[in-house]
Short mmCIF file of C-alpha atoms in Angstrom, two decimals:
data_model
loop_
_atom_site.label_atom_id
_atom_site.label_comp_id
_atom_site.label_asym_id
_atom_site.label_seq_id
_atom_site.Cartn_x
_atom_site.Cartn_y
_atom_site.Cartn_z
CA MET A 1 -0.29 -0.47 -0.01
CA ARG A 2 3.21 2.12 -0.04
CA ILE A 3 2.44 4.02 -3.64
CA PHE A 4 -0.95 4.85 -2.67
CA LEU A 5 0.96 6.78 0.26
CA TYR A 6 3.62 8.33 -2.39
CA ILE A 7 0.97 9.57 -4.87
CA LEU A 8 -1.06 11.06 -2.28
CA ILE A 9 2.14 12.73 -0.62
CA ALA A 10 2.71 14.46 -3.97
CA VAL A 11 -0.73 15.10 -5.36
CA THR A 12 -1.41 17.26 -1.71
CA ALA A 13 1.85 18.65 -2.60
CA CYS A 14 1.61 19.95 -5.89
CA PHE A 15 -2.38 21.66 -5.69
CA SER A 16 -0.65 22.91 -1.88
CA THR A 17 1.81 25.02 -3.98
CA PHE A 18 0.70 25.71 -6.76
CA PRO A 19 -0.13 29.38 -6.91
CA ALA A 20 -3.66 30.18 -6.13
CA ASN A 21 -4.38 34.07 -8.05
CA VAL A 22 -1.50 35.09 -10.36
CA SER A 23 -1.90 38.77 -11.41
CA ALA A 24 -3.13 39.38 -15.29
CA GLN A 25 -2.62 42.98 -15.66
CA ASP A 26 1.26 42.63 -17.00
CA GLY A 27 -0.25 39.87 -19.50
CA THR A 28 1.35 37.24 -17.05
CA GLY A 29 -1.67 35.71 -15.73
CA GLY A 30 -4.22 35.58 -18.35
CA VAL A 31 -7.08 33.29 -18.59
CA GLU A 32 -7.35 29.55 -19.37
CA SER A 33 -7.06 28.69 -22.93
CA PRO A 34 -9.95 27.96 -25.11
CA PHE A 35 -8.85 24.32 -25.92
CA ALA A 36 -9.90 23.38 -22.20
CA ILE A 37 -13.02 22.67 -22.73
CA GLY A 38 -11.95 19.51 -24.19
CA VAL A 39 -11.64 17.46 -27.05
CA GLY A 40 -13.42 13.79 -28.20
CA ALA A 41 -16.94 12.87 -27.47
CA ARG A 42 -16.26 10.14 -25.41
CA ALA A 43 -14.28 11.99 -22.51
CA LEU A 44 -16.45 15.05 -23.10
CA GLY A 45 -19.50 12.39 -22.18
CA MET A 46 -17.24 11.15 -19.10
CA GLY A 47 -17.45 15.05 -17.94
CA SER A 48 -14.07 15.17 -19.03
CA ALA A 49 -12.34 12.80 -16.25
CA SER A 50 -9.64 11.22 -18.66
CA VAL A 51 -6.33 12.15 -17.55
CA ALA A 52 -5.84 8.69 -15.51
CA TYR A 53 -7.32 6.26 -18.33
CA ALA A 54 -7.83 7.56 -22.15
CA ASN A 55 -7.70 4.60 -24.18
CA ASP A 56 -8.39 6.46 -27.50
CA PRO A 57 -6.57 8.59 -30.38
CA SER A 58 -7.02 12.09 -28.17
CA SER A 59 -4.94 10.32 -24.91
CA PHE A 60 -2.18 12.91 -25.62
CA TYR A 61 -4.41 15.73 -24.57
CA TRP A 62 -5.55 14.65 -21.54
CA ASN A 63 -2.02 12.75 -20.38
CA PRO A 64 0.74 12.01 -22.64
CA ALA A 65 1.91 9.85 -20.42
CA SER A 66 -1.51 7.68 -20.37
CA MET A 67 -0.57 7.23 -24.49
CA THR A 68 1.05 3.77 -23.01
CA VAL A 69 -2.41 2.54 -22.54
CA VAL A 70 -3.58 2.46 -26.09
CA ASP A 71 -2.78 -0.71 -27.29
CA GLN A 72 -3.18 0.00 -30.90
CA LYS A 73 -2.67 2.98 -33.50
CA GLY A 74 -5.62 4.67 -34.42
CA ALA A 75 -6.74 8.08 -35.67
CA ALA A 76 -9.86 10.61 -34.17
CA LEU A 77 -11.50 13.00 -35.95
CA SER A 78 -14.03 15.44 -33.75
CA LEU A 79 -16.18 18.27 -35.07
CA THR A 80 -18.07 20.83 -32.93
CA THR A 81 -19.94 23.30 -33.64
CA LEU A 82 -20.22 25.96 -30.12
CA PHE A 83 -21.99 29.42 -29.71
CA GLU A 84 -22.18 31.71 -32.32
CA GLY A 85 -20.90 29.86 -35.55
CA THR A 86 -17.91 29.30 -33.57
CA GLN A 87 -16.30 25.99 -35.18
CA HIS A 88 -13.75 23.34 -32.67
CA HIS A 89 -12.39 20.84 -34.56
CA PHE A 90 -9.46 18.19 -33.70
CA ILE A 91 -7.61 15.91 -35.49
CA GLY A 92 -5.08 13.45 -33.05
CA TYR A 93 -3.14 10.09 -34.13
CA VAL A 94 -1.15 7.39 -31.88
CA HIS A 95 1.03 5.19 -32.64
CA PRO A 96 2.56 2.37 -30.20
CA THR A 97 5.36 0.69 -30.66
CA MET A 98 6.48 -2.19 -28.71
CA THR A 99 9.78 -1.23 -27.72
CA ALA A 100 10.23 2.93 -28.39
CA GLY A 101 7.63 3.96 -26.69
CA THR A 102 4.26 5.43 -28.22
CA PHE A 103 4.39 8.43 -30.70
CA GLY A 104 0.97 10.93 -31.33
CA PHE A 105 0.35 13.25 -33.36
CA GLY A 106 -2.63 16.44 -33.21
CA ILE A 107 -3.95 18.88 -34.06
CA VAL A 108 -6.91 21.05 -32.72
CA ARG A 109 -8.27 24.26 -34.25
CA ILE A 110 -10.70 26.81 -32.77
CA GLY A 111 -12.20 30.34 -34.90
CA THR A 112 -14.95 31.85 -36.16
CA GLY A 113 -15.65 34.12 -38.71
CA GLY A 114 -18.39 37.28 -39.27
CA ILE A 115 -16.96 39.18 -37.12
CA ASP A 116 -17.96 43.05 -37.61
CA HIS A 117 -14.71 45.55 -38.00
CA ARG A 118 -14.98 48.70 -37.40
CA ASP A 119 -12.83 51.84 -36.64
CA TYR A 120 -12.67 55.47 -36.51
CA ASP A 121 -11.68 57.91 -39.07
CA ARG A 122 -11.92 61.53 -37.08
CA GLY A 123 -14.74 60.33 -35.00
CA VAL A 124 -16.72 58.91 -36.96
CA PRO A 125 -17.13 55.15 -36.76
CA VAL A 126 -16.50 53.21 -40.75
CA HIS A 127 -17.14 49.68 -40.83
CA TYR A 128 -14.29 48.16 -42.95
CA GLY A 129 -16.25 44.50 -43.59
CA ASP A 130 -15.70 41.33 -41.47
CA PHE A 131 -12.95 39.15 -40.70
CA ASP A 132 -12.10 35.74 -39.17
CA PHE A 133 -10.10 34.71 -36.11
CA TRP A 134 -8.75 31.47 -35.34
CA TRP A 135 -6.65 29.84 -32.88
CA GLY A 136 -4.93 26.45 -33.18
CA LYS A 137 -2.55 23.93 -31.49
CA LEU A 138 -0.10 21.44 -33.20
CA THR A 139 1.02 18.70 -30.20
CA LEU A 140 3.85 16.31 -31.24
CA SER A 141 3.52 14.05 -28.09
CA TYR A 142 6.44 10.95 -26.46
CA ALA A 143 5.70 8.13 -24.05
CA LYS A 144 7.12 5.61 -22.64
CA LYS A 145 7.21 2.93 -19.70
CA VAL A 146 10.09 3.82 -17.59
CA TRP A 147 9.50 1.38 -14.22
CA GLY A 148 6.93 -1.35 -13.78
CA GLY A 149 3.71 0.22 -14.05
CA LEU A 150 4.89 3.64 -15.01
CA SER A 151 5.25 5.51 -17.62
CA LEU A 152 6.54 9.32 -18.65
CA GLY A 153 5.11 11.30 -21.26
CA VAL A 154 5.60 15.02 -23.10
CA ASN A 155 3.47 16.78 -25.14
CA PHE A 156 5.44 20.15 -27.17
CA ASN A 157 2.91 22.55 -28.44
CA SER A 158 2.74 24.75 -31.04
CA ASN A 159 0.07 27.96 -30.65
CA ARG A 160 -0.72 30.27 -33.38
CA GLN A 161 -3.16 33.19 -33.25
CA VAL A 162 -4.67 34.66 -36.70
CA MET A 163 -6.49 37.68 -36.68
CA LEU A 164 -6.75 40.31 -39.96
CA ASN A 165 -3.78 41.06 -40.76
CA TYR A 166 -1.80 39.69 -37.24
CA SER A 167 -0.73 36.44 -36.23
CA ALA A 168 1.28 35.44 -33.39
CA ASN A 169 3.08 32.36 -32.54
CA GLY A 170 4.10 30.58 -29.08
CA PHE A 171 5.54 27.74 -27.98
CA GLY A 172 5.69 25.36 -24.99
CA PHE A 173 4.97 21.35 -23.38
CA ASP A 174 3.43 19.43 -21.39
CA ILE A 175 4.63 16.53 -18.97
CA GLY A 176 2.62 13.94 -17.19
CA ALA A 177 3.06 10.35 -15.42
CA HIS A 178 0.84 7.81 -15.37
CA TYR A 179 0.88 4.78 -13.27
CA GLY A 180 -1.28 1.69 -13.72
CA LEU A 181 -1.87 -1.68 -12.08
CA THR A 182 -2.56 -3.85 -14.25
CA ASP A 183 -1.15 -7.41 -12.52
CA HIS A 184 -2.37 -7.00 -9.56
CA GLU A 185 -5.79 -8.94 -8.73
CA GLY A 186 -8.54 -8.33 -6.72
CA PHE A 187 -10.05 -4.72 -6.28
CA LEU A 188 -6.15 -3.67 -7.38
CA SER A 189 -6.60 -5.00 -10.79
CA ASP A 190 -7.63 -1.92 -13.27
CA LEU A 191 -6.69 0.25 -10.83
CA TYR A 192 -4.95 3.61 -13.18
CA PHE A 193 -3.49 7.04 -11.77
CA GLY A 194 -2.56 9.95 -13.65
CA PHE A 195 -0.93 13.16 -13.53
CA ASP A 196 -0.41 16.43 -16.19
CA PHE A 197 1.06 19.58 -15.84
CA VAL A 198 -0.71 21.49 -18.76
CA ASN A 199 2.29 24.65 -19.74
CA ALA A 200 4.91 23.27 -17.58
CA MET A 201 7.04 26.02 -20.09
CA LYS A 202 3.92 28.72 -20.58
CA PRO A 203 3.40 29.65 -24.29
CA ARG A 204 3.34 33.54 -25.00
CA LEU A 205 1.48 34.73 -27.98
CA ARG A 206 2.12 38.93 -28.81
CA LEU A 207 -0.90 39.60 -31.52
CA GLY A 208 -0.86 43.21 -32.98
CA THR A 209 -0.34 45.01 -29.09
CA GLN A 210 -1.43 43.06 -26.98
CA SER A 211 0.80 40.01 -25.48
CA GLU A 212 -0.72 37.25 -23.39
CA MET A 213 0.75 34.73 -21.83
CA ILE A 214 -1.02 31.09 -21.45
CA PRO A 215 -1.17 30.11 -17.64
CA SER A 216 -0.25 26.55 -15.93
CA MET A 217 -3.12 24.08 -15.22
CA ILE A 218 -2.15 20.33 -12.87
CA ARG A 219 -4.70 17.63 -12.95
CA PHE A 220 -4.81 14.57 -11.04
CA GLY A 221 -6.89 11.32 -11.94
CA LEU A 222 -8.19 8.41 -10.79
CA ALA A 223 -10.01 5.32 -12.59
CA LYS A 224 -11.28 2.09 -11.62
CA GLY A 225 -12.10 -0.79 -14.20
CA PHE A 226 -13.74 -3.89 -13.53
CA LYS A 227 -14.14 -6.62 -16.07
CA PHE A 228 -17.19 -8.78 -15.93
CA GLY A 229 -18.10 -11.83 -18.80
CA ASP A 230 -15.43 -13.29 -19.82
CA ASP A 231 -13.39 -9.66 -20.36
CA LYS A 232 -16.13 -8.46 -22.89
CA ASN A 233 -17.75 -6.15 -20.53
CA HIS A 234 -16.28 -3.50 -18.33
CA TRP A 235 -17.23 -0.68 -15.96
CA PHE A 236 -14.66 2.76 -15.64
CA PHE A 237 -15.19 5.06 -12.89
CA LEU A 238 -13.19 7.69 -13.43
CA PHE A 239 -12.44 10.95 -11.04
CA ASP A 240 -10.22 14.41 -12.13
CA LEU A 241 -9.44 17.51 -9.71
CA GLU A 242 -7.76 20.06 -11.55
CA LYS A 243 -6.44 23.83 -10.66
CA TRP A 244 -5.69 27.02 -12.78
CA GLU A 245 -3.38 29.10 -12.17
CA SER A 246 -6.14 31.89 -12.05
CA LYS A 247 -8.91 29.52 -10.69
CA ASN A 248 -9.91 27.41 -7.73
CA ILE A 249 -10.14 23.51 -7.70
CA GLY A 250 -12.19 21.65 -10.36
CA HIS A 251 -13.64 18.25 -10.29
CA HIS A 252 -14.95 15.55 -12.77
CA LEU A 253 -17.12 12.51 -12.54
CA GLY A 254 -17.03 9.97 -14.96
CA THR A 255 -18.23 6.32 -15.98
CA GLU A 256 -18.46 4.17 -18.98
CA LEU A 257 -19.93 0.96 -19.30
CA MET A 258 -19.08 -1.20 -22.23
CA LEU A 259 -21.08 -4.19 -23.55
CA ASN A 260 -19.51 -6.95 -25.49
CA ARG A 261 -16.98 -4.59 -26.53
CA SER A 262 -19.36 -3.01 -28.89
CA PHE A 263 -21.53 -0.67 -27.12
CA PHE A 264 -20.81 2.03 -24.45
CA LEU A 265 -22.83 4.29 -22.29
CA ARG A 266 -21.51 7.50 -20.69
CA LEU A 267 -21.99 9.75 -17.86
CA GLY A 268 -20.31 12.45 -16.53
CA HIS A 269 -20.55 15.10 -14.22
CA GLY A 270 -18.31 18.42 -15.05
CA GLY A 271 -17.52 22.12 -14.13
CA LYS A 272 -20.62 23.12 -15.74
CA GLY A 273 -23.04 20.28 -14.95
CA ILE A 274 -24.43 16.62 -16.55
CA THR A 275 -22.63 15.01 -19.02
CA PHE A 276 -23.69 12.15 -21.41
CA GLY A 277 -22.73 10.09 -23.97
CA GLY A 278 -22.64 7.06 -26.27
CA GLY A 279 -20.98 4.95 -28.23
CA LEU A 280 -21.12 1.92 -31.27
CA ARG A 281 -17.57 0.29 -32.48
CA PHE A 282 -17.95 -2.27 -35.38
CA ARG A 283 -14.33 -4.02 -36.15
CA GLN A 284 -11.77 -1.06 -36.05
CA PHE A 285 -14.49 1.66 -36.34
CA GLN A 286 -15.85 3.44 -33.71
CA LEU A 287 -18.42 6.73 -33.51
CA ASP A 288 -18.80 8.08 -30.25
#
């Protein structure tokens, strides 16, 4: 049981030492990234509780180290329409290998068009037409098991913003850890822990005269799976805690029921209420 004590001490230290408030006046605090809403219908259906067990091609987004859970290469595509026609899209790919670790690649983009462009000429408002704004992030990921059930991972992120004739680029990285108890019996079987430090190196973006540094976030996750029916069915329960620099600690709860390795039902609770979803798998294809 020592492993539980070590994990509890580490999590407590991380959440107690992470700064509770950071000034945003000098452009170093900012607000949470728009990508904080998450990606993938599977994770979002479970209230975004996926740090400890994200077994799909979006796993590196939630925790780069959890890519080692993915047992076969795969790609995922997510298309989402938000408020006022804002589009949020994601494509990801995860490629596990036998000995070299697991590699990941992803692009997430959020953008909107039809923004009214107005300015003043000698005190008179002038309409210059409409313009678009988009923010994209390219991620290259790597994870590897280093000892027993312990895995470490890293995301290298390149952010880009475009608005009118202005553009900005910022670079940073995330680091993660994952621990799975897969060789145990009884209650300890299929018990997973995850830790993710988002923007361990913060990207700084300067668009026109405005400069912003994207804040950091830490999150910890716990997942427990129960298998029944000759391992063709499972029931997972997940719990996450997260802490942005300028916000209070948040929590996410989720559960997923898989039947005959083909049908999925999901329920969760995130920061904005109840979520639910489902999925259907046919051979190598899955729709969530």
